Coordinates of C-alpha atoms and ligand atoms in Angstrom, one line a residue:
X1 CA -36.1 10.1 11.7
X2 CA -38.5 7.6 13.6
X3 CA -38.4 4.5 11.0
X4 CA -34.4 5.0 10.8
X5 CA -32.9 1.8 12.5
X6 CA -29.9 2.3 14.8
X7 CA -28.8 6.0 15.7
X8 CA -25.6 6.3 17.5
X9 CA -25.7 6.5 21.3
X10 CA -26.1 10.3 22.1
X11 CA -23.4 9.4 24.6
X12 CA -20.8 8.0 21.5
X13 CA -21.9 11.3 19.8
X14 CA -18.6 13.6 21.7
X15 CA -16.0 10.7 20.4
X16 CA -14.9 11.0 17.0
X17 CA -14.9 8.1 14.7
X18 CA -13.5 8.1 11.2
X19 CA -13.8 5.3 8.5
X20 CA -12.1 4.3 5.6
X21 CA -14.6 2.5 3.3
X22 CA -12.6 0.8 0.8
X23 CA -14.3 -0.9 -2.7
X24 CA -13.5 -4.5 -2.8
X25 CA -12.6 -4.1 -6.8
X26 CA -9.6 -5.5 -6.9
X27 CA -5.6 -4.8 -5.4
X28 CA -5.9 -2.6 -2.3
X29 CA -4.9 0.8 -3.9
X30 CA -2.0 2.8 -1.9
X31 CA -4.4 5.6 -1.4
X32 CA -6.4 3.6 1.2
X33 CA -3.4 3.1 3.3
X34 CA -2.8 7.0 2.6
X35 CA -6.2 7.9 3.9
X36 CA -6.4 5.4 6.7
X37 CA -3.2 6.5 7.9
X38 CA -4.9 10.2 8.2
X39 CA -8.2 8.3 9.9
X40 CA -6.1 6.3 12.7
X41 CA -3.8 9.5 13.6
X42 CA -6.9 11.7 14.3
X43 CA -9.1 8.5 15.7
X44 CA -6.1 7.7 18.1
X45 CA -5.3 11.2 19.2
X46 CA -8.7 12.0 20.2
X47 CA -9.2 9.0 21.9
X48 CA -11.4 8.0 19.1
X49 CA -12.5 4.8 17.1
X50 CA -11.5 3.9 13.6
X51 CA -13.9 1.6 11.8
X52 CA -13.4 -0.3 8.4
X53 CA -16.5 -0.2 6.2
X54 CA -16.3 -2.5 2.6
X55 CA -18.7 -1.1 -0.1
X56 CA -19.0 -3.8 -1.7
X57 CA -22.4 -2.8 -3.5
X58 CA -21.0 -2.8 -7.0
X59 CA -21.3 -6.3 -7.8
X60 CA -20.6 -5.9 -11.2
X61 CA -16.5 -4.8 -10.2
X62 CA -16.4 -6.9 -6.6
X63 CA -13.4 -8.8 -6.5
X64 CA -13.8 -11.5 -4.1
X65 CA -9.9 -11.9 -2.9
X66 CA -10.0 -8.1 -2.9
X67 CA -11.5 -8.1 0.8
X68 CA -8.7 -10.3 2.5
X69 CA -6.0 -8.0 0.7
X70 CA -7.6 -5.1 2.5
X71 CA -7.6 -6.7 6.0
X72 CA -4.1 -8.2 5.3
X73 CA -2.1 -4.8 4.0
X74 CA -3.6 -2.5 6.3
X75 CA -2.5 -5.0 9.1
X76 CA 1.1 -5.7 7.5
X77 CA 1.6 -2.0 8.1
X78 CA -0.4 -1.7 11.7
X79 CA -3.1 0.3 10.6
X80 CA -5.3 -1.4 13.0
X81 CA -9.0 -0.8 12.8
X82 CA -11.6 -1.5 15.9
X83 CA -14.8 -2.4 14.1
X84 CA -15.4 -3.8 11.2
X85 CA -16.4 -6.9 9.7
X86 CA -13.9 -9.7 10.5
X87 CA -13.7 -8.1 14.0
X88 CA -17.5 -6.9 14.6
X89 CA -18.5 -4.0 16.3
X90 CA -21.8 -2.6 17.7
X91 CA -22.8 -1.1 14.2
X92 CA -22.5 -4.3 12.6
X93 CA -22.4 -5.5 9.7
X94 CA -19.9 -3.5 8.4
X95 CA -20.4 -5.3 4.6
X96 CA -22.8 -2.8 2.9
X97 CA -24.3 -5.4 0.8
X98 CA -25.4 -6.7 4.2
X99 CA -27.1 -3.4 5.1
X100 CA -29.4 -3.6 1.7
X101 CA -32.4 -3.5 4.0
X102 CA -31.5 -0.2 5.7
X103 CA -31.3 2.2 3.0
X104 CA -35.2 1.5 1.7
X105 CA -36.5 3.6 4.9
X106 CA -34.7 6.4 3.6
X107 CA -35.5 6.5 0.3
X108 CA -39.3 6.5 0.9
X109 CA -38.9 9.3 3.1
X110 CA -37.1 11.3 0.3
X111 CA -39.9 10.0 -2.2
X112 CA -42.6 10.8 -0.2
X113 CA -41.1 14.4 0.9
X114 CA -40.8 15.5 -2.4
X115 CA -36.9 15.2 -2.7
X116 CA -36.4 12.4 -4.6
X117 CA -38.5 10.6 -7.5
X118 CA -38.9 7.7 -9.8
X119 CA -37.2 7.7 -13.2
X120 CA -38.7 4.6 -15.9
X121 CA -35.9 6.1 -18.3
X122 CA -34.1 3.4 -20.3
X123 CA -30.3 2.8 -21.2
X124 CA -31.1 3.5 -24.9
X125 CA -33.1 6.9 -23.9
X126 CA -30.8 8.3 -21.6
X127 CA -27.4 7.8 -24.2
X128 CA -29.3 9.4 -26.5
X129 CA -30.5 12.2 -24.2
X130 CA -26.4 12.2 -23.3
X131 CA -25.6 12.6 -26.9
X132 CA -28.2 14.9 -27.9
X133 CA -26.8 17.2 -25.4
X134 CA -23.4 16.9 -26.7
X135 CA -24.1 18.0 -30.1
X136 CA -25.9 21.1 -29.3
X137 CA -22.9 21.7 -26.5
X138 CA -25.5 22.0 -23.7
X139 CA -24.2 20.5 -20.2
X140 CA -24.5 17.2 -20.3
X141 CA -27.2 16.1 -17.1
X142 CA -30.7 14.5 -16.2
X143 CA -33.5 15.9 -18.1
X144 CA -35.8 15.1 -15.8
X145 CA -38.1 13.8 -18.1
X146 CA -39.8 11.2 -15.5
X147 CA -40.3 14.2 -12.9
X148 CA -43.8 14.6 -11.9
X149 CA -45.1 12.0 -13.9
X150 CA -47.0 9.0 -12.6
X151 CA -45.9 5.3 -14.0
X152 CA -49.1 5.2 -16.5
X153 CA -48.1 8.8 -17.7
X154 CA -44.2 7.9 -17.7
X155 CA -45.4 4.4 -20.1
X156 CA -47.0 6.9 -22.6
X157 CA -44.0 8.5 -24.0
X158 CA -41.2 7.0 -25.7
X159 CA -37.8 5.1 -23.9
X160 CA -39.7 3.7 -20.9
X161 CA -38.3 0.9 -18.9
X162 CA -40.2 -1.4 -16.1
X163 CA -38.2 -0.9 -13.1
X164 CA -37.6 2.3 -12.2
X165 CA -34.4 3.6 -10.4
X166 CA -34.8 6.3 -8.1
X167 CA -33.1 10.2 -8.2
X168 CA -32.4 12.8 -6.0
X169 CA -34.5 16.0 -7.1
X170 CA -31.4 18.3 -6.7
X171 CA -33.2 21.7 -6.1
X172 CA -31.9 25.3 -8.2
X173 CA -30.7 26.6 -5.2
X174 CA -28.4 23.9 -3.9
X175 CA -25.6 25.0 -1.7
X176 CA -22.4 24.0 -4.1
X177 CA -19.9 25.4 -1.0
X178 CA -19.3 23.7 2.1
X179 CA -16.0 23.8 5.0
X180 CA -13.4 21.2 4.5
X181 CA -10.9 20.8 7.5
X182 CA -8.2 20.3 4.9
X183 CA -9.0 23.0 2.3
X184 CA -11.5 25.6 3.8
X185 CA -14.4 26.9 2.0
X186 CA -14.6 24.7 -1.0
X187 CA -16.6 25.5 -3.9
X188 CA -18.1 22.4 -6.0
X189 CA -19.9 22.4 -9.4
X190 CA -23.6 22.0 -9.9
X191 CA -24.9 18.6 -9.3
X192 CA -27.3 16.5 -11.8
X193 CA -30.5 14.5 -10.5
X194 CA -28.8 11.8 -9.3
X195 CA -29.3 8.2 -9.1
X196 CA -29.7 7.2 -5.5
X197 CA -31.9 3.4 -5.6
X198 CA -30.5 1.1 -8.8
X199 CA -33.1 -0.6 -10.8
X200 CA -31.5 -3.7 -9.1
X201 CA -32.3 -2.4 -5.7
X202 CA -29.0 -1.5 -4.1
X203 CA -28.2 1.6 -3.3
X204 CA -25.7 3.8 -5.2
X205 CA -22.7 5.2 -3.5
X206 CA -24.2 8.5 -3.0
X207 CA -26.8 7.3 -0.6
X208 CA -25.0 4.1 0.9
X209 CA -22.2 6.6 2.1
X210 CA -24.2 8.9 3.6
X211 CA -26.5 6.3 5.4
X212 CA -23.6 3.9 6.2
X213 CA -22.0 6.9 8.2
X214 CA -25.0 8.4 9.7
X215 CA -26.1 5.4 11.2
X216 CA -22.2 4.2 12.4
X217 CA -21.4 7.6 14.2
X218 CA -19.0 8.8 11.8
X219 CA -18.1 12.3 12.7
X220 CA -15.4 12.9 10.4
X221 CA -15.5 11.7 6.4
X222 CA -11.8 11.3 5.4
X223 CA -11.6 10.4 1.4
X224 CA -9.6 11.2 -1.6
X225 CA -10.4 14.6 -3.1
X226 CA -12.5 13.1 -6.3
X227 CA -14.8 13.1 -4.2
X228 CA -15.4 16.8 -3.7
X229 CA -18.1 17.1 -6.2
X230 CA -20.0 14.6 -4.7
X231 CA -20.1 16.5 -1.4
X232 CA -23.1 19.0 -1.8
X233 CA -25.4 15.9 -2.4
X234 CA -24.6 14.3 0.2
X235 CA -25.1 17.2 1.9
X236 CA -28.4 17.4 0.7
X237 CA -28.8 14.5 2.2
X238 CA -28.2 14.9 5.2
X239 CA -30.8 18.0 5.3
X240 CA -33.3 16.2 3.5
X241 CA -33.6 13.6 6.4
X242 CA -32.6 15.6 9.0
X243 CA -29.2 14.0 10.2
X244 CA -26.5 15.8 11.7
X245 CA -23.5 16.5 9.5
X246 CA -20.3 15.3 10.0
X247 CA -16.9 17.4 8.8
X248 CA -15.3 16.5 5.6
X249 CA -11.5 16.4 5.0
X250 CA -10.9 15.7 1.4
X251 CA -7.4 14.7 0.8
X252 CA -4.8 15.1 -2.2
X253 CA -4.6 12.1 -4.7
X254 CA -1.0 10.9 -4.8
X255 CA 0.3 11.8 -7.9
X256 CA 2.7 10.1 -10.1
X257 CA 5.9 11.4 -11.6
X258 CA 3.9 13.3 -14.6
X259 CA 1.5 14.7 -12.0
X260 CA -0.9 12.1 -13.0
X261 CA -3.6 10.7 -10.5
X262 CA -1.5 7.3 -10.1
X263 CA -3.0 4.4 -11.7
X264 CA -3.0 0.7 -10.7
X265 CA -2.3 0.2 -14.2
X266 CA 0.3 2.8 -15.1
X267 CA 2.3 2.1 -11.5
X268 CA 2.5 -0.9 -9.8
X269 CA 3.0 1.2 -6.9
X270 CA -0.5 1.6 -6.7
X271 CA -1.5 -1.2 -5.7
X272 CA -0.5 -2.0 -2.1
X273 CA 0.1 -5.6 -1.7
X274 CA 3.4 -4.2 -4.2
X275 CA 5.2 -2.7 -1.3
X276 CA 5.1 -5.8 0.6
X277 CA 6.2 -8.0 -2.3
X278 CA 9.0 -5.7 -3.0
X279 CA 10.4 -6.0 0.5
X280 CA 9.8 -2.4 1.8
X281 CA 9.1 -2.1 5.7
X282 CA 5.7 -1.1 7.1
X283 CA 7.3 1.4 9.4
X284 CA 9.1 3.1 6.0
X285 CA 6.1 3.1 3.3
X286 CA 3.9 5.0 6.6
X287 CA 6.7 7.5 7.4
X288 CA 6.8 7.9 3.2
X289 CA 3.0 8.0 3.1
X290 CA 3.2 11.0 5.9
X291 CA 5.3 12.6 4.1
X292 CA 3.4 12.7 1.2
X293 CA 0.7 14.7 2.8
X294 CA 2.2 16.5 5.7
X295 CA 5.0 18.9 6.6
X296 CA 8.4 17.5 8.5
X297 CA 8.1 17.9 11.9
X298 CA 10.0 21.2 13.0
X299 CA 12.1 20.6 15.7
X300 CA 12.2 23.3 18.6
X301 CA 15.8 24.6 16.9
X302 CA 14.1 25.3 13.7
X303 CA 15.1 22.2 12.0
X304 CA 12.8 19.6 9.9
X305 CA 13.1 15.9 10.8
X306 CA 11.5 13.9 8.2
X307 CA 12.3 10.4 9.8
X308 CA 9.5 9.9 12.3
X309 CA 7.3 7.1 13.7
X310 CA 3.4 7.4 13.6
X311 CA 3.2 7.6 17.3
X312 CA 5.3 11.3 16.6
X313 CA 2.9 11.6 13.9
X314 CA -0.2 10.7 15.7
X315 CA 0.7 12.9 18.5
X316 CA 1.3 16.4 16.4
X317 CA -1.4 15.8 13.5
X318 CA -3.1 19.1 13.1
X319 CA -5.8 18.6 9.8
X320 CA -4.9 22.4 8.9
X321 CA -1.3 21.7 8.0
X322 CA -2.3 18.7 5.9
X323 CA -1.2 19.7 2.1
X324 CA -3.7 20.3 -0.4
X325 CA -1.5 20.3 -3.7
X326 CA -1.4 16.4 -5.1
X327 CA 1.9 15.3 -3.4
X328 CA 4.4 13.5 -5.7
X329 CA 5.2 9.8 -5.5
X330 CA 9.0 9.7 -5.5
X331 CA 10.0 6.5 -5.0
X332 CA 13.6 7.4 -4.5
X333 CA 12.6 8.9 -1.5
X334 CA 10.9 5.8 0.0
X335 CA 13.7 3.5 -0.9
X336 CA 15.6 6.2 1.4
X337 CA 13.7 5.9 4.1
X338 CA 13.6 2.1 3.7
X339 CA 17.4 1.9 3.8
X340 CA 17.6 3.8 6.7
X341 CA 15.0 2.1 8.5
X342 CA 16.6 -1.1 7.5
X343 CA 19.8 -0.1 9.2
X344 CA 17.8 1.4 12.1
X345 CA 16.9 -2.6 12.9
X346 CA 18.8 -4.5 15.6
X347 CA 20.1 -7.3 13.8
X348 CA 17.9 -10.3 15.1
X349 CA 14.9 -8.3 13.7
X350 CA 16.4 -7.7 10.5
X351 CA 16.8 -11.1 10.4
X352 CA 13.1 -12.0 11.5
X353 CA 12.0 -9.7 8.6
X354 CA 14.1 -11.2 6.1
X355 CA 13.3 -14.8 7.0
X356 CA 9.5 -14.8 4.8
X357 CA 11.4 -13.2 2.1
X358 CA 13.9 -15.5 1.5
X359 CA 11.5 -18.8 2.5
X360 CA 9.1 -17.1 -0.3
X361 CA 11.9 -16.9 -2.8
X362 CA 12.9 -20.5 -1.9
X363 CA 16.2 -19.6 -0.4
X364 CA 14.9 -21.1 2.8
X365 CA 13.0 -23.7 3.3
X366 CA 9.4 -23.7 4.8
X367 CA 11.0 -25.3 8.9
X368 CA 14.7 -24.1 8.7
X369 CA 17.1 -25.4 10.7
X370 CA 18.2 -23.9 13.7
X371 CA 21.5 -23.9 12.5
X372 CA 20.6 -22.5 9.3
X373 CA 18.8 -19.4 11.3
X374 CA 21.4 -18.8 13.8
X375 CA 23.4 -18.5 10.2
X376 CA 21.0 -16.2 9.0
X377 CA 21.4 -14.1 11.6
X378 CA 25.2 -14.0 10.8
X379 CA 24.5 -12.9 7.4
X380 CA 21.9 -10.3 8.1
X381 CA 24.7 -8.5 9.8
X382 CA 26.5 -8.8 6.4
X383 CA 23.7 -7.2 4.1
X384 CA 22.2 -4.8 6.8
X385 CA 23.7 -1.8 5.0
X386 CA 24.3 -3.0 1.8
X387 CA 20.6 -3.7 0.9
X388 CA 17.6 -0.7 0.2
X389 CA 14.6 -3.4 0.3
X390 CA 14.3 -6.4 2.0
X391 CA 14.4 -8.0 -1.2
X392 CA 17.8 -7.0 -2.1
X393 CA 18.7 -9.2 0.6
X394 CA 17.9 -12.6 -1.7
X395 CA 20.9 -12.7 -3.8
X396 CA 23.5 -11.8 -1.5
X397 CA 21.7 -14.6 1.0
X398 CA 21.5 -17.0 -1.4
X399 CA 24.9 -18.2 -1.5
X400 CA 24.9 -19.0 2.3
X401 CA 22.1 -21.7 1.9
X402 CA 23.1 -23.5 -0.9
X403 CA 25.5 -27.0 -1.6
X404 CA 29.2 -26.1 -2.5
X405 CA 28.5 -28.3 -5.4
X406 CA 25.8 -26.5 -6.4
X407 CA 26.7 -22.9 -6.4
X408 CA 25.7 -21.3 -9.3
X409 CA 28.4 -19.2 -10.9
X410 CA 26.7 -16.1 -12.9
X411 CA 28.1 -15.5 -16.1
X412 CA 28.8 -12.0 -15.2
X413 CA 31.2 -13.0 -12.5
X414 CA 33.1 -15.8 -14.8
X415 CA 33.6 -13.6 -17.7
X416 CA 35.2 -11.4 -15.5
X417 CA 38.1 -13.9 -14.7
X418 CA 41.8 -13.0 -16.3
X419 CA 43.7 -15.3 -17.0
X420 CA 45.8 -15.9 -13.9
X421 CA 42.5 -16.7 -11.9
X422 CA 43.5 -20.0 -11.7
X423 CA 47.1 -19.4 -9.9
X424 CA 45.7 -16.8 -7.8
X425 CA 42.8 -20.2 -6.6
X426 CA 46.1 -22.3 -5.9
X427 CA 47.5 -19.7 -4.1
X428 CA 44.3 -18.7 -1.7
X429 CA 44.0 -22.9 -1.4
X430 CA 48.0 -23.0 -0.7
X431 CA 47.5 -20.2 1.9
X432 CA 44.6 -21.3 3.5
X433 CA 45.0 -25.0 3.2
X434 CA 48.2 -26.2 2.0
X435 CA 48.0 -29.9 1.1
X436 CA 49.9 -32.1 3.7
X437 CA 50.7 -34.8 0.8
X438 CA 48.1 -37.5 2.2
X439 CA 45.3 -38.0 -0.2
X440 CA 43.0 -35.0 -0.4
X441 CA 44.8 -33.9 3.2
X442 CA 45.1 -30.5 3.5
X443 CA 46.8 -28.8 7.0
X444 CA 45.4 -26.6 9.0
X445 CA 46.9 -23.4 8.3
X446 CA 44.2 -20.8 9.3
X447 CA 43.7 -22.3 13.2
X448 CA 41.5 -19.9 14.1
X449 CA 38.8 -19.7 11.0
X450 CA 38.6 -15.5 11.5
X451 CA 37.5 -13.1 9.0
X452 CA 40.7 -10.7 9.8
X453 CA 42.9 -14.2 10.1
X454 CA 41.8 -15.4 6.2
X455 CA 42.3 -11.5 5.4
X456 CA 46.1 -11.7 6.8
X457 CA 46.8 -14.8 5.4
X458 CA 45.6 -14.3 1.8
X459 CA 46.8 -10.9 1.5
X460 CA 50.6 -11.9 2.5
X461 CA 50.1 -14.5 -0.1
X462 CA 48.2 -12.7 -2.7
X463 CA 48.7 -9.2 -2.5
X464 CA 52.3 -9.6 -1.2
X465 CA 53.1 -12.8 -2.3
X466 CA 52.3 -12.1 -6.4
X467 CA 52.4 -8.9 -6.3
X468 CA 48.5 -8.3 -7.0
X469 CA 46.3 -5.3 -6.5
X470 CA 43.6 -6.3 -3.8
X471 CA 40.8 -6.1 -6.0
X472 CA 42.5 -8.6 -8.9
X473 CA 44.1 -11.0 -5.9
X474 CA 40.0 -11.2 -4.7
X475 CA 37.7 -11.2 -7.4
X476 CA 38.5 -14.7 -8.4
X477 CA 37.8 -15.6 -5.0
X478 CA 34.8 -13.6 -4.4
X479 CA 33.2 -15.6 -7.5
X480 CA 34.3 -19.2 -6.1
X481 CA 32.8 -18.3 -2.6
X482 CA 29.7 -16.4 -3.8
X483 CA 28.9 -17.2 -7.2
X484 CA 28.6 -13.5 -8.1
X485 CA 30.5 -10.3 -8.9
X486 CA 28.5 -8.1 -5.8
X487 CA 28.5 -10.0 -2.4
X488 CA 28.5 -9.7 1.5
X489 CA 32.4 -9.0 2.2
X490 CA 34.3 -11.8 0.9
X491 CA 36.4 -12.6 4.5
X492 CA 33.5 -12.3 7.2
X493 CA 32.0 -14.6 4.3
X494 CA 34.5 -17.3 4.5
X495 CA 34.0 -16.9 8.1
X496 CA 30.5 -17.6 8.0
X497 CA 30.4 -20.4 5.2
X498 CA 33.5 -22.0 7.4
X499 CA 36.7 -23.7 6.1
X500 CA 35.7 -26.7 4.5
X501 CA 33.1 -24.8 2.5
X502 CA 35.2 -22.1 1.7
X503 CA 38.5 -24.3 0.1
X504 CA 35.7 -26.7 -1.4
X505 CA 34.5 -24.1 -3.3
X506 CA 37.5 -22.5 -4.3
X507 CA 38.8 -26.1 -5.4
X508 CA 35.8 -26.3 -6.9
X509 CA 36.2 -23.5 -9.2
X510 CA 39.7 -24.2 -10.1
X511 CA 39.2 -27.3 -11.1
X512 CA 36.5 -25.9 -13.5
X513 CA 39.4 -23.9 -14.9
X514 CA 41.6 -26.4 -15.2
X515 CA 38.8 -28.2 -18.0
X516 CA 37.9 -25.0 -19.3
Ligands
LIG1 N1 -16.0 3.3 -1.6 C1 -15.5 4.6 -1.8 C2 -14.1 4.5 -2.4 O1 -13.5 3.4 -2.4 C3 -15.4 5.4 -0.5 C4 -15.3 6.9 -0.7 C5 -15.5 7.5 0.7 O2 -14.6 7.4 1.5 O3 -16.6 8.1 0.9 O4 -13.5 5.4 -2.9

């Protein structure tokens, strides 16, 4: 069409380009990583582009921190996009409500051909049309009562408004089937006239979409499968002005544990920036978002492998073996694949990960130390397979970061002391640092500070010594070192915190028995 503005290059027009065109309305939802995901695997195995597009064209629902969530999660978990509009690209912008002025030329070209026309109808007219319908159990649908009719003619009858929107003039004959590379032939229901130019002047959805990815080169239209009924108008169109096509792929809605479409306010696993918060890796949440839509890969012995990284993914994506029934979000089976990829870490990157956890949950401060991260390291080695999220981490940190004198006992662990919790402290103390009779002197009994040297010395004097069963001779000890019933394993712990923590805290906790 001549008064269109930029049409792609004809030589872009052989490389594939997807989009995802997220809604600034508030908390990413998971289903635009989902679909982005799908986007980047086909954009980078063709050797293609993935753009990010914001329709942000409902102003009445844009959320203005919504747009920086989008760039940030989608980065978090490496779905990197090459245009768009932080980073630019040569279909810029990439804001629709910065593209207002394109879509005009295309909506007088559907007015003047006949395929679209003005509608004067008011809010108050069109409910009541709505509800008219609804008693006498017709469809509910555009009446077309302003088709045909001039302004002065329109101002005549009843329900008449100043500015007029504008609708498509969906013929009888629309074609409702049309190929999808993830379901096939794919029937949809009959349309209604509808809206494509607000009263305000923006566009609607319907139009926006199909301009925005006609005039980027999109060749392939990746969304969630709500959107199937939709697809015949567009469709329409793209006949109506005479664009090429481009394939459709409509994908399952993730679905929650009652097979409902998941809900931002139902499960706070919908909303994406959740994931991070929680502590789950990037690398997991994409595996377990693969998953949700795609087979295992089949090894050549006939097993499945469902552990894979998206390069794997990338490189066998087929669009035919995508599922089409609304896959299940188990979240037992992410925190599986989170654990393991947890433990798949080498150590100093575990610790790298955990570091913003803990500085967020205040175990760390904002500069740390570099003794205090060489420590960290220490202790990452300790939680590495005791922990499922990154979060889990916090509470079994915790203990390594803070002042003897300020370790907070939970009441858990206290009221699980028995009585003889205060002789088995003097004991661990005698064994571990008997005192040499000068004031507050203690001699060095445990030379070399090592986790299986503490472990020899307080069992002989514990386990042998009184006659105690492991876990009673330790739990007493395991609450003056860590404050808490569960912790990292109490001797490489006393190794880590060192020997004047360790019998300062067990001193410190005897001598709070002593009072008690
Ligand atoms: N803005 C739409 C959404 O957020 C995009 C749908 C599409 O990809 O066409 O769902």
């Amino acid at each position: 069409m001549s008064q269109t503005p930029s049409t792609p290059a004809s030589g872009e027009a052989r490389r594939v380009r997807l989009r995802i065109a997220p809604s600034p309305t508030g908390d990413p939802h998971v289903g635009t990583a989902y679909m982005s995901m799908f986007d980047l695997a086909y954009a980078r195995q063709q050797g293609g582009v993935f753009v990010l597009r914001i329709e942000d064209t409902d102003r009445a629902r844009y959320h203005e921190d919504s747009e920086q969530q989008i760039y940030d999660t989608l980065a978090w978990l490496g779905l990197q996009w090459d245009e768009g509009p932080d980073v630019g690209g040569p279909y810029a912008p990439y804001r629709q409500s910065e593209r207002l002025d394109s879509y005009r030329p295309y909506v007088e070209r559907l007015l003047a051909d006949g395929h679209a026309y003005h509608c004067w109808c008011s809010g108050e007219r069109l409910a009541q049309m709505r509800e008219e319908q609804q008693r006498a159990k017709q469809p509910t649908g555009y009446d077309r009562r302003c088709l045909g009719l001039s302004r002065q003619e329109r101002e005549a009858l009843p329900g008449f408004t100043e500015v007029p929107v504008v609708r498509m003039r969906v013929p009888d004959d629309v074609e409702l089937t049309f190929t999808d590379l993830v379901r096939g032939q794919v029937s949809a229901p009959r349309p209604d006239d509808q809206v494509i130019l607000k009263a305000d002047g923006f566009p609607t959805y319907h139009l926006a979409v199909v301009v925005d990815d006609h005039e980027m080169g999109i060749t392939h239209v990746v969304r969630g499968e709500e959107w199937i009924s939709s697809t015949p108008k567009h469709l329409l169109l793209y006949r109506w002005l005479g664009l090429p096509e481009p394939q459709f792929a409509h994908m399952p809605l993730l679905r929650d544990e009652k097979k409902a479409k998941i809900s931002k306010r139902r499960s706070p696993w919908a909303r994406l920036t959740w994931f991070r918060e929680e502590g789950y890796l990037p690398e997991a949440l994409l595996n377990f978002l693969a998953l949700l839509g795609y087979p295992p890969i089949l090894e050549d012995d006939g097993t499945e492998r469902e552990v894979f990284t998206f390069e794997e993914f990338t490189q066998r994506f087929d669009w035919a073996k995508v599922n089409t029934v609304g896959p299940i979000f188990n979240l037992d089976k992410l925190n599986w694949l989170n654990g393991h990829y947890i433990r798949e870490l080498e150590v100093g990157e575990l610790a790298s990960r955990l570091l913003p956890v803990l500085q967020e949950e205040g175990v760390l401060g904002p500069q740390p130390a570099l003794g205090a991260l060489a420590r960290l390291k220490e202790v990452t080695a300790l939680v590495q397979t005791r922990i499922v999220t990154l979060k889990d981490a916090v509470p079994l940190v915790a203990p390594f970061y803070v002042a003897d004198e300020d370790l907070p006992i939970a009441d858990d662990a206290r009221a699980q002391l028995k009585d003889d919790a205060a002789q088995v402290l003097d004991a661990a103390l005698h064994a571990l640092a008997p005192i040499d009779g000068s004031i507050g002197g203690r001699l060095d009994s445990v030379p070399e500070w090592t986790a299986a040297r503490i472990e020899a010395a307080l069992r002989e004097a514990l386990v042998e010594g009184m006659g105690l069963k492991p876990r009673l001779a330790f739990g007493p000890l395991r609450t003056a070192v860590a404050g808490q019933r569960i912790s990292t394993p109490l001797f490489e712990s006393m190794e880590i915190l060192g020997k004047h923590s360790t019998v300062e805290r067990l001193r410190r906790l005897r001598e709070e028995l002593e009072h008690a």
